[in-house]
Each structure stands twice: as C-alpha cells, then as structure tokens.
Amino acid sequence: DQQVKQNSPSLSVQEGRISILNCDYTNSMFDYFLWYKKYPAEGPTFLISISSIKDKNEDGRFTVFLNKSAKHLSLHIVPSQPGDSAVYFCAASALSSGSARQLTFGSGTQLTVLP
Amino acid sequence: DARVTQTPRHKVTEMGQEVTMRCQPILGHNTVFWYRQTMMQGLELLAYFRNRAPLDDSGMPKDRFSAEMPDATLATLKIQPSEPRDSAVYFCASGLVPDGGLGTDTQYFGPGTRLTVL
C-alpha cells in the first residue's frame, strides 16, 4: 500500500510557464515533507521541504504548498526552465521508534520543460 | 564540495555470485540509508544506521542481504547469493541527526550503483 502517491508519471510544460507537480499521502502521522530532483545516472538531490506546521515554503523559483486536510502537497516551479527537466520525487517522514526518521518516497514524476 | 560516494558505479554479475557495494557518507554525518530503486517499486528503503548502529533493516531480504558499517566512513551492502530480481540501482544516502535530537530529515544521496544480475 503506497503511503505517498504521485499519480502523474509525466508532465510536459513550456519554458517560462509554471510547472505544478502533485503528491498525495495517506499516513496522517507524516509531519515533514520533501521534494527531491533526480537527473539520469545521478542520485536524487534535495530541493525543498516543508514542515506540517506550515502551509507554504518558498525558495527562489520553487514553492511547496501543503494542504493537511486534503493530505496533499504540490511543488510549483515558476518560471520553468529546460534545466528543470528531471524526475521529481515527493517524500514524507514521521517520527518513528528510532531516532532517525525514515523517508517514504513517491514513485516520481518526469518533468519535461520544452524550449 | 562534500558528497556521498558509492562504488562501484556499475556492476554486472552472474546469478549466485556475491556482490558488495560500498558507500562513503559525507564526513560528519551520522545516519546512513540504503535504498533500492526499481521501475516497479520506485525508491525502497532497505536499511538505515545511526552512529553506525543498525536501526532498521526490515526492508531488506534477510536471507541474502546484509548491511554493515565497519567504521564511520564506510557502509557496505552485500548480496549473497545474488539473483536476477536483485537487478536495480542501489543508492546510499547520509544525513545528520544531532545527538539527543531528531535533527533534519534531509538526506544526501550518492550517485548509485547500477547492479545487473544475469
């Protein structure tokens, strides 16, 4: 049972426009959310995160929105650039019995920004 | 430029052979995670360590997989014997959790080891 879902395997956007990537989760214990970007043949790289006490976090062209009641978060990229073309993973974590939190990842969305 | 390093980057082996993958976490990080990425399952957590102690390896097939941290600068993931269904990209990630606290959840990933078992 997938606890973090990215229902769109792919998304194509024109350069300069907004890219919106979506993520849904089912575990109400999740209280910290992250987005990672992955280029081919590389490991995922951290992009932006948000704590459940916030509903928005912004970093340059990237903004993450969290809707706790809907158990939904989204990543907005504006303006989109060709270099943003990558696979984007949503991840979530909850306090666990261990003292290092585990991340649960979604299946990823391939973003293609067209020039 | 601090990075997680993994060796080898690619490994092709035959079914039944032992495979060892190595990871050097970022200096000063005290948590290490092993993930496997497949087309079907996405990124799955196999095991993780804090201060070299294994905290959870429930995601790992225990009969053939083992994960260790011989020292703070080296983590290993072994598969013995390997099977074709083990073919995947294996990622190592590290992070920093301050002693006594939960710290950041941000994990920094290595480039991965692409394993092919024939």
PDB file of C-alpha atoms in Angstrom:
ATOM      1  CA  ASP A   1       0.000   0.000   0.000  1.00  0.00           C
ATOM      2  CA  GLN A   2       1.635   3.193  -1.194  1.00  0.00           C
ATOM      3  CA  GLN A   3       1.600   5.827   1.518  1.00  0.00           C
ATOM      4  CA  VAL A   4       2.944   8.535  -0.791  1.00  0.00           C
ATOM      5  CA  LYS A   5       1.487   8.759  -4.256  1.00  0.00           C
ATOM      6  CA  GLN A   6       2.448  10.735  -7.299  1.00  0.00           C
ATOM      7  CA  ASN A   7      -0.311   9.946  -9.727  1.00  0.00           C
ATOM      8  CA  SER A   8       1.193  11.669 -12.747  1.00  0.00           C
ATOM      9  CA  PRO A   9       4.159   9.728 -14.116  1.00  0.00           C
ATOM     10  CA  SER A  10       4.995  12.552 -16.517  1.00  0.00           C
ATOM     11  CA  LEU A  11       4.364  16.236 -17.147  1.00  0.00           C
ATOM     12  CA  SER A  12       5.361  18.475 -20.062  1.00  0.00           C
ATOM     13  CA  VAL A  13       5.465  22.241 -19.739  1.00  0.00           C
ATOM     14  CA  GLN A  14       6.572  25.069 -21.986  1.00  0.00           C
ATOM     15  CA  GLU A  15       9.632  27.037 -20.929  1.00  0.00           C
ATOM     16  CA  GLY A  16       8.675  30.101 -18.904  1.00  0.00           C
ATOM     17  CA  ARG A  17       5.366  28.634 -17.773  1.00  0.00           C
ATOM     18  CA  ILE A  18       4.510  27.225 -14.361  1.00  0.00           C
ATOM     19  CA  SER A  19       5.091  23.562 -13.562  1.00  0.00           C
ATOM     20  CA  ILE A  20       2.864  22.048 -10.886  1.00  0.00           C
ATOM     21  CA  LEU A  21       3.752  18.639  -9.515  1.00  0.00           C
ATOM     22  CA  ASN A  22       1.349  16.940  -7.160  1.00  0.00           C
ATOM     23  CA  CYS A  23       1.680  14.459  -4.350  1.00  0.00           C
ATOM     24  CA  ASP A  24      -0.870  12.786  -2.077  1.00  0.00           C
ATOM     25  CA  TYR A  25      -0.263  10.902   1.123  1.00  0.00           C
ATOM     26  CA  THR A  26      -2.341   8.637   3.308  1.00  0.00           C
ATOM     27  CA  ASN A  27      -0.437   8.448   6.586  1.00  0.00           C
ATOM     28  CA  SER A  28      -1.697  11.173   8.922  1.00  0.00           C
ATOM     29  CA  MET A  29       1.449  10.740  11.044  1.00  0.00           C
ATOM     30  CA  PHE A  30       3.617  12.308   8.353  1.00  0.00           C
ATOM     31  CA  ASP A  31       4.766  15.704   9.565  1.00  0.00           C
ATOM     32  CA  TYR A  32       7.641  16.607   7.274  1.00  0.00           C
ATOM     33  CA  PHE A  33       7.683  16.619   3.510  1.00  0.00           C
ATOM     34  CA  LEU A  34      10.445  16.976   0.975  1.00  0.00           C
ATOM     35  CA  TRP A  35      10.918  17.198  -2.762  1.00  0.00           C
ATOM     36  CA  TYR A  36      13.915  15.684  -4.483  1.00  0.00           C
ATOM     37  CA  LYS A  37      15.029  16.112  -8.072  1.00  0.00           C
ATOM     38  CA  LYS A  38      16.805  13.354  -9.954  1.00  0.00           C
ATOM     39  CA  TYR A  39      18.742  13.530 -13.212  1.00  0.00           C
ATOM     40  CA  PRO A  40      19.605  10.331 -15.127  1.00  0.00           C
ATOM     41  CA  ALA A  41      22.595   8.425 -13.752  1.00  0.00           C
ATOM     42  CA  GLU A  42      22.686  10.592 -10.637  1.00  0.00           C
ATOM     43  CA  GLY A  43      21.300  10.267  -7.139  1.00  0.00           C
ATOM     44  CA  PRO A  44      18.307  12.306  -6.005  1.00  0.00           C
ATOM     45  CA  THR A  45      19.188  15.805  -4.807  1.00  0.00           C
ATOM     46  CA  PHE A  46      17.264  17.670  -2.137  1.00  0.00           C
ATOM     47  CA  LEU A  47      15.198  20.544  -3.471  1.00  0.00           C
ATOM     48  CA  ILE A  48      12.857  21.945  -0.857  1.00  0.00           C
ATOM     49  CA  SER A  49      10.989  20.841   2.253  1.00  0.00           C
ATOM     50  CA  ILE A  50       8.076  21.845   4.427  1.00  0.00           C
ATOM     51  CA  SER A  51       7.042  21.088   7.958  1.00  0.00           C
ATOM     52  CA  SER A  52       3.429  20.286   8.762  1.00  0.00           C
ATOM     53  CA  ILE A  53       3.171  23.456  10.864  1.00  0.00           C
ATOM     54  CA  LYS A  54       3.394  25.473   7.656  1.00  0.00           C
ATOM     55  CA  ASP A  55       1.289  25.541   4.536  1.00  0.00           C
ATOM     56  CA  LYS A  56       3.813  27.151   2.216  1.00  0.00           C
ATOM     57  CA  ASN A  57       7.555  27.323   1.790  1.00  0.00           C
ATOM     58  CA  GLU A  58       9.304  29.229  -0.931  1.00  0.00           C
ATOM     59  CA  ASP A  59      12.858  29.092  -2.246  1.00  0.00           C
ATOM     60  CA  GLY A  60      13.534  31.084  -5.365  1.00  0.00           C
ATOM     61  CA  ARG A  61      11.566  29.632  -8.257  1.00  0.00           C
ATOM     62  CA  PHE A  62      10.350  26.724  -6.141  1.00  0.00           C
ATOM     63  CA  THR A  63       7.361  26.809  -3.822  1.00  0.00           C
ATOM     64  CA  VAL A  64       5.856  23.899  -1.948  1.00  0.00           C
ATOM     65  CA  PHE A  65       2.270  24.051  -0.728  1.00  0.00           C
ATOM     66  CA  LEU A  66       0.844  21.729   1.909  1.00  0.00           C
ATOM     67  CA  ASN A  67      -2.852  21.061   2.433  1.00  0.00           C
ATOM     68  CA  LYS A  68      -3.033  18.892   5.532  1.00  0.00           C
ATOM     69  CA  SER A  69      -6.782  18.405   5.484  1.00  0.00           C
ATOM     70  CA  ALA A  70      -6.583  17.031   1.960  1.00  0.00           C
ATOM     71  CA  LYS A  71      -3.292  15.225   2.631  1.00  0.00           C
ATOM     72  CA  HIS A  72      -1.937  16.842  -0.478  1.00  0.00           C
ATOM     73  CA  LEU A  73       1.169  18.769  -1.370  1.00  0.00           C
ATOM     74  CA  SER A  74       2.346  20.355  -4.546  1.00  0.00           C
ATOM     75  CA  LEU A  75       5.546  21.773  -5.946  1.00  0.00           C
ATOM     76  CA  HIS A  76       5.337  24.865  -8.120  1.00  0.00           C
ATOM     77  CA  ILE A  77       8.206  25.864 -10.368  1.00  0.00           C
ATOM     78  CA  VAL A  78       7.949  29.262 -11.952  1.00  0.00           C
ATOM     79  CA  PRO A  79       9.240  30.113 -14.414  1.00  0.00           C
ATOM     80  CA  SER A  80      10.124  26.633 -15.662  1.00  0.00           C
ATOM     81  CA  GLN A  81      13.470  26.220 -17.384  1.00  0.00           C
ATOM     82  CA  PRO A  82      14.790  23.418 -19.623  1.00  0.00           C
ATOM     83  CA  GLY A  83      17.332  22.552 -16.910  1.00  0.00           C
ATOM     84  CA  ASP A  84      14.424  21.684 -14.619  1.00  0.00           C
ATOM     85  CA  SER A  85      13.703  18.612 -16.761  1.00  0.00           C
ATOM     86  CA  ALA A  86      14.188  15.714 -14.359  1.00  0.00           C
ATOM     87  CA  VAL A  87      12.284  13.202 -12.262  1.00  0.00           C
ATOM     88  CA  TYR A  88      10.791  14.777  -9.146  1.00  0.00           C
ATOM     89  CA  PHE A  89      10.180  12.656  -6.069  1.00  0.00           C
ATOM     90  CA  CYS A  90       7.925  13.611  -3.228  1.00  0.00           C
ATOM     91  CA  ALA A  91       8.949  12.199   0.171  1.00  0.00           C
ATOM     92  CA  ALA A  92       7.417  12.232   3.620  1.00  0.00           C
ATOM     93  CA  SER A  93       8.562  11.342   7.097  1.00  0.00           C
ATOM     94  CA  ALA A  94       7.077  10.707  10.504  1.00  0.00           C
ATOM     95  CA  LEU A  95       8.505  10.302  13.957  1.00  0.00           C
ATOM     96  CA  SER A  96       9.390   6.635  14.266  1.00  0.00           C
ATOM     97  CA  SER A  97      10.584   4.439  17.075  1.00  0.00           C
ATOM     98  CA  GLY A  98      14.139   5.030  16.003  1.00  0.00           C
ATOM     99  CA  SER A  99      15.774   8.404  16.346  1.00  0.00           C
ATOM    100  CA  ALA A 100      16.452   8.807  12.669  1.00  0.00           C
ATOM    101  CA  ARG A 101      13.385   9.452  10.602  1.00  0.00           C
ATOM    102  CA  GLN A 102      12.699   7.315   7.588  1.00  0.00           C
ATOM    103  CA  LEU A 103      11.636   8.838   4.303  1.00  0.00           C
ATOM    104  CA  THR A 104       8.827   7.316   2.292  1.00  0.00           C
ATOM    105  CA  PHE A 105       9.074   8.213  -1.371  1.00  0.00           C
ATOM    106  CA  GLY A 106       6.510   8.551  -4.100  1.00  0.00           C
ATOM    107  CA  SER A 107       7.076   6.905  -7.461  1.00  0.00           C
ATOM    108  CA  GLY A 108       8.228  10.114  -9.138  1.00  0.00           C
ATOM    109  CA  THR A 109       7.047  12.436 -11.896  1.00  0.00           C
ATOM    110  CA  GLN A 110       9.133  13.020 -15.016  1.00  0.00           C
ATOM    111  CA  LEU A 111       9.033  16.732 -15.808  1.00  0.00           C
ATOM    112  CA  THR A 112       9.973  17.819 -19.304  1.00  0.00           C
ATOM    113  CA  VAL A 113      10.338  21.530 -19.950  1.00  0.00           C
ATOM    114  CA  LEU A 114      10.105  22.270 -23.639  1.00  0.00           C
ATOM    115  CA  PRO A 115      12.148  25.142 -25.090  1.00  0.00           C
TER     116      PRO A 115
ATOM    117  CA  ASP B   1      32.243  20.004  -2.007  1.00  0.00           C
ATOM    118  CA  ALA B   2      31.008  17.281   0.362  1.00  0.00           C
ATOM    119  CA  ARG B   3      29.350  14.369  -1.401  1.00  0.00           C
ATOM    120  CA  VAL B   4      28.310  10.810  -0.756  1.00  0.00           C
ATOM    121  CA  THR B   5      30.403   8.469  -2.855  1.00  0.00           C
ATOM    122  CA  GLN B   6      29.483   4.968  -3.961  1.00  0.00           C
ATOM    123  CA  THR B   7      31.494   2.227  -5.583  1.00  0.00           C
ATOM    124  CA  PRO B   8      31.252   0.574  -7.978  1.00  0.00           C
ATOM    125  CA  ARG B   9      29.037   2.712 -10.191  1.00  0.00           C
ATOM    126  CA  HIS B  10      28.121  -0.292 -12.321  1.00  0.00           C
ATOM    127  CA  LYS B  11      28.269  -3.999 -11.594  1.00  0.00           C
ATOM    128  CA  VAL B  12      27.330  -6.893 -13.848  1.00  0.00           C
ATOM    129  CA  THR B  13      27.451 -10.310 -12.270  1.00  0.00           C
ATOM    130  CA  GLU B  14      26.046 -13.769 -12.675  1.00  0.00           C
ATOM    131  CA  MET B  15      23.336 -15.291 -10.567  1.00  0.00           C
ATOM    132  CA  GLY B  16      24.715 -16.858  -7.417  1.00  0.00           C
ATOM    133  CA  GLN B  17      27.713 -14.566  -7.107  1.00  0.00           C
ATOM    134  CA  GLU B  18      28.380 -12.333  -4.119  1.00  0.00           C
ATOM    135  CA  VAL B  19      28.028  -8.606  -4.661  1.00  0.00           C
ATOM    136  CA  THR B  20      29.426  -5.927  -2.351  1.00  0.00           C
ATOM    137  CA  MET B  21      28.505  -2.271  -2.727  1.00  0.00           C
ATOM    138  CA  ARG B  22      30.321   0.435  -0.791  1.00  0.00           C
ATOM    139  CA  CYS B  23      29.342   3.869   0.373  1.00  0.00           C
ATOM    140  CA  GLN B  24      31.306   6.697   1.918  1.00  0.00           C
ATOM    141  CA  PRO B  25      28.926   9.068   3.708  1.00  0.00           C
ATOM    142  CA  ILE B  26      29.546  12.787   3.983  1.00  0.00           C
ATOM    143  CA  LEU B  27      32.135  13.445   6.665  1.00  0.00           C
ATOM    144  CA  GLY B  28      30.430  14.271   9.936  1.00  0.00           C
ATOM    145  CA  HIS B  29      27.093  12.723   9.022  1.00  0.00           C
ATOM    146  CA  ASN B  30      25.875  10.145  11.497  1.00  0.00           C
ATOM    147  CA  THR B  31      22.998   8.493   9.648  1.00  0.00           C
ATOM    148  CA  VAL B  32      23.320   6.261   6.603  1.00  0.00           C
ATOM    149  CA  PHE B  33      20.499   4.872   4.500  1.00  0.00           C
ATOM    150  CA  TRP B  34      20.429   2.228   1.767  1.00  0.00           C
ATOM    151  CA  TYR B  35      17.726   2.422  -0.908  1.00  0.00           C
ATOM    152  CA  ARG B  36      16.897   0.353  -3.946  1.00  0.00           C
ATOM    153  CA  GLN B  37      15.257   1.839  -6.992  1.00  0.00           C
ATOM    154  CA  THR B  38      13.387  -0.335  -9.456  1.00  0.00           C
ATOM    155  CA  MET B  39      10.912   0.535 -12.162  1.00  0.00           C
ATOM    156  CA  MET B  40       8.139  -1.281 -10.351  1.00  0.00           C
ATOM    157  CA  GLN B  41       8.741  -0.230  -6.745  1.00  0.00           C
ATOM    158  CA  GLY B  42      10.323   3.195  -7.001  1.00  0.00           C
ATOM    159  CA  LEU B  43      12.677   4.067  -4.115  1.00  0.00           C
ATOM    160  CA  GLU B  44      12.521   1.488  -1.343  1.00  0.00           C
ATOM    161  CA  LEU B  45      14.324   1.842   1.961  1.00  0.00           C
ATOM    162  CA  LEU B  46      16.387  -1.262   2.694  1.00  0.00           C
ATOM    163  CA  ALA B  47      18.223  -0.333   5.889  1.00  0.00           C
ATOM    164  CA  TYR B  48      19.486   2.564   7.892  1.00  0.00           C
ATOM    165  CA  PHE B  49      22.084   3.260  10.549  1.00  0.00           C
ATOM    166  CA  ARG B  50      22.644   5.898  13.162  1.00  0.00           C
ATOM    167  CA  ASN B  51      26.097   6.297  14.664  1.00  0.00           C
ATOM    168  CA  ARG B  52      26.999   3.038  12.907  1.00  0.00           C
ATOM    169  CA  ALA B  53      24.292   1.077  14.720  1.00  0.00           C
ATOM    170  CA  PRO B  54      21.597  -0.524  12.568  1.00  0.00           C
ATOM    171  CA  LEU B  55      18.202   0.964  13.416  1.00  0.00           C
ATOM    172  CA  ASP B  56      16.001  -0.726  10.894  1.00  0.00           C
ATOM    173  CA  ASP B  57      16.646  -3.283   8.198  1.00  0.00           C
ATOM    174  CA  SER B  58      13.106  -4.519   7.824  1.00  0.00           C
ATOM    175  CA  GLY B  59      13.048  -3.536   4.161  1.00  0.00           C
ATOM    176  CA  MET B  60      15.850  -5.925   3.358  1.00  0.00           C
ATOM    177  CA  PRO B  61      15.551  -9.618   2.395  1.00  0.00           C
ATOM    178  CA  LYS B  62      17.459 -11.009   5.373  1.00  0.00           C
ATOM    179  CA  ASP B  63      18.359 -14.344   3.839  1.00  0.00           C
ATOM    180  CA  ARG B  64      20.614 -12.834   1.197  1.00  0.00           C
ATOM    181  CA  PHE B  65      21.222  -9.183   2.045  1.00  0.00           C
ATOM    182  CA  SER B  66      23.397  -7.761   4.781  1.00  0.00           C
ATOM    183  CA  ALA B  67      24.336  -4.183   5.625  1.00  0.00           C
ATOM    184  CA  GLU B  68      27.182  -3.085   7.868  1.00  0.00           C
ATOM    185  CA  MET B  69      29.176  -0.039   8.884  1.00  0.00           C
ATOM    186  CA  PRO B  70      32.701  -1.189   9.701  1.00  0.00           C
ATOM    187  CA  ASP B  71      33.579   2.408  10.549  1.00  0.00           C
ATOM    188  CA  ALA B  72      32.099   5.887  10.314  1.00  0.00           C
ATOM    189  CA  THR B  73      33.467   6.422   6.814  1.00  0.00           C
ATOM    190  CA  LEU B  74      32.286   3.200   5.208  1.00  0.00           C
ATOM    191  CA  ALA B  75      28.965   1.457   4.778  1.00  0.00           C
ATOM    192  CA  THR B  76      28.584  -1.789   2.861  1.00  0.00           C
ATOM    193  CA  LEU B  77      25.653  -3.644   1.356  1.00  0.00           C
ATOM    194  CA  LYS B  78      26.222  -7.270   0.434  1.00  0.00           C
ATOM    195  CA  ILE B  79      24.073  -9.659  -1.543  1.00  0.00           C
ATOM    196  CA  GLN B  80      24.928 -13.348  -1.336  1.00  0.00           C
ATOM    197  CA  PRO B  81      23.839 -15.143  -3.431  1.00  0.00           C
ATOM    198  CA  SER B  82      22.627 -12.611  -5.966  1.00  0.00           C
ATOM    199  CA  GLU B  83      19.559 -13.236  -8.102  1.00  0.00           C
ATOM    200  CA  PRO B  84      18.270 -11.606 -11.312  1.00  0.00           C
ATOM    201  CA  ARG B  85      15.438  -9.931  -9.360  1.00  0.00           C
ATOM    202  CA  ASP B  86      18.100  -8.000  -7.409  1.00  0.00           C
ATOM    203  CA  SER B  87      18.906  -6.017 -10.556  1.00  0.00           C
ATOM    204  CA  ALA B  88      18.289  -2.385  -9.657  1.00  0.00           C
ATOM    205  CA  VAL B  89      20.041   0.850  -8.788  1.00  0.00           C
ATOM    206  CA  TYR B  90      21.176   0.925  -5.169  1.00  0.00           C
ATOM    207  CA  PHE B  91      21.519   4.324  -3.523  1.00  0.00           C
ATOM    208  CA  CYS B  92      23.243   5.255  -0.334  1.00  0.00           C
ATOM    209  CA  ALA B  93      22.281   8.458   1.470  1.00  0.00           C
ATOM    210  CA  SER B  94      23.609  10.155   4.574  1.00  0.00           C
ATOM    211  CA  GLY B  95      22.302  12.761   6.964  1.00  0.00           C
ATOM    212  CA  LEU B  96      22.985  14.453  10.270  1.00  0.00           C
ATOM    213  CA  VAL B  97      20.883  13.955  13.365  1.00  0.00           C
ATOM    214  CA  PRO B  98      22.242  15.827  16.396  1.00  0.00           C
ATOM    215  CA  ASP B  99      22.721  13.689  19.486  1.00  0.00           C
ATOM    216  CA  GLY B 100      19.622  13.832  21.627  1.00  0.00           C
ATOM    217  CA  GLY B 101      17.529  15.341  18.890  1.00  0.00           C
ATOM    218  CA  LEU B 102      15.664  14.363  15.788  1.00  0.00           C
ATOM    219  CA  GLY B 103      17.515  16.820  13.609  1.00  0.00           C
ATOM    220  CA  THR B 104      16.997  17.323   9.940  1.00  0.00           C
ATOM    221  CA  ASP B 105      15.255  14.832   7.695  1.00  0.00           C
ATOM    222  CA  THR B 106      17.275  15.935   4.697  1.00  0.00           C
ATOM    223  CA  GLN B 107      19.209  13.049   3.235  1.00  0.00           C
ATOM    224  CA  TYR B 108      22.021  13.475   0.728  1.00  0.00           C
ATOM    225  CA  PHE B 109      22.254  10.797  -1.897  1.00  0.00           C
ATOM    226  CA  GLY B 110      25.174   9.218  -3.654  1.00  0.00           C
ATOM    227  CA  PRO B 111      25.177   8.579  -7.403  1.00  0.00           C
ATOM    228  CA  GLY B 112      24.085   4.972  -7.007  1.00  0.00           C
ATOM    229  CA  THR B 113      25.365   1.550  -8.042  1.00  0.00           C
ATOM    230  CA  ARG B 114      23.604   0.043 -11.026  1.00  0.00           C
ATOM    231  CA  LEU B 115      23.531  -3.717 -10.463  1.00  0.00           C
ATOM    232  CA  THR B 116      22.705  -6.210 -13.190  1.00  0.00           C
ATOM    233  CA  VAL B 117      22.451  -9.868 -12.252  1.00  0.00           C
ATOM    234  CA  LEU B 118      22.352 -12.182 -15.256  1.00  0.00           C
TER     235      LEU B 118
END
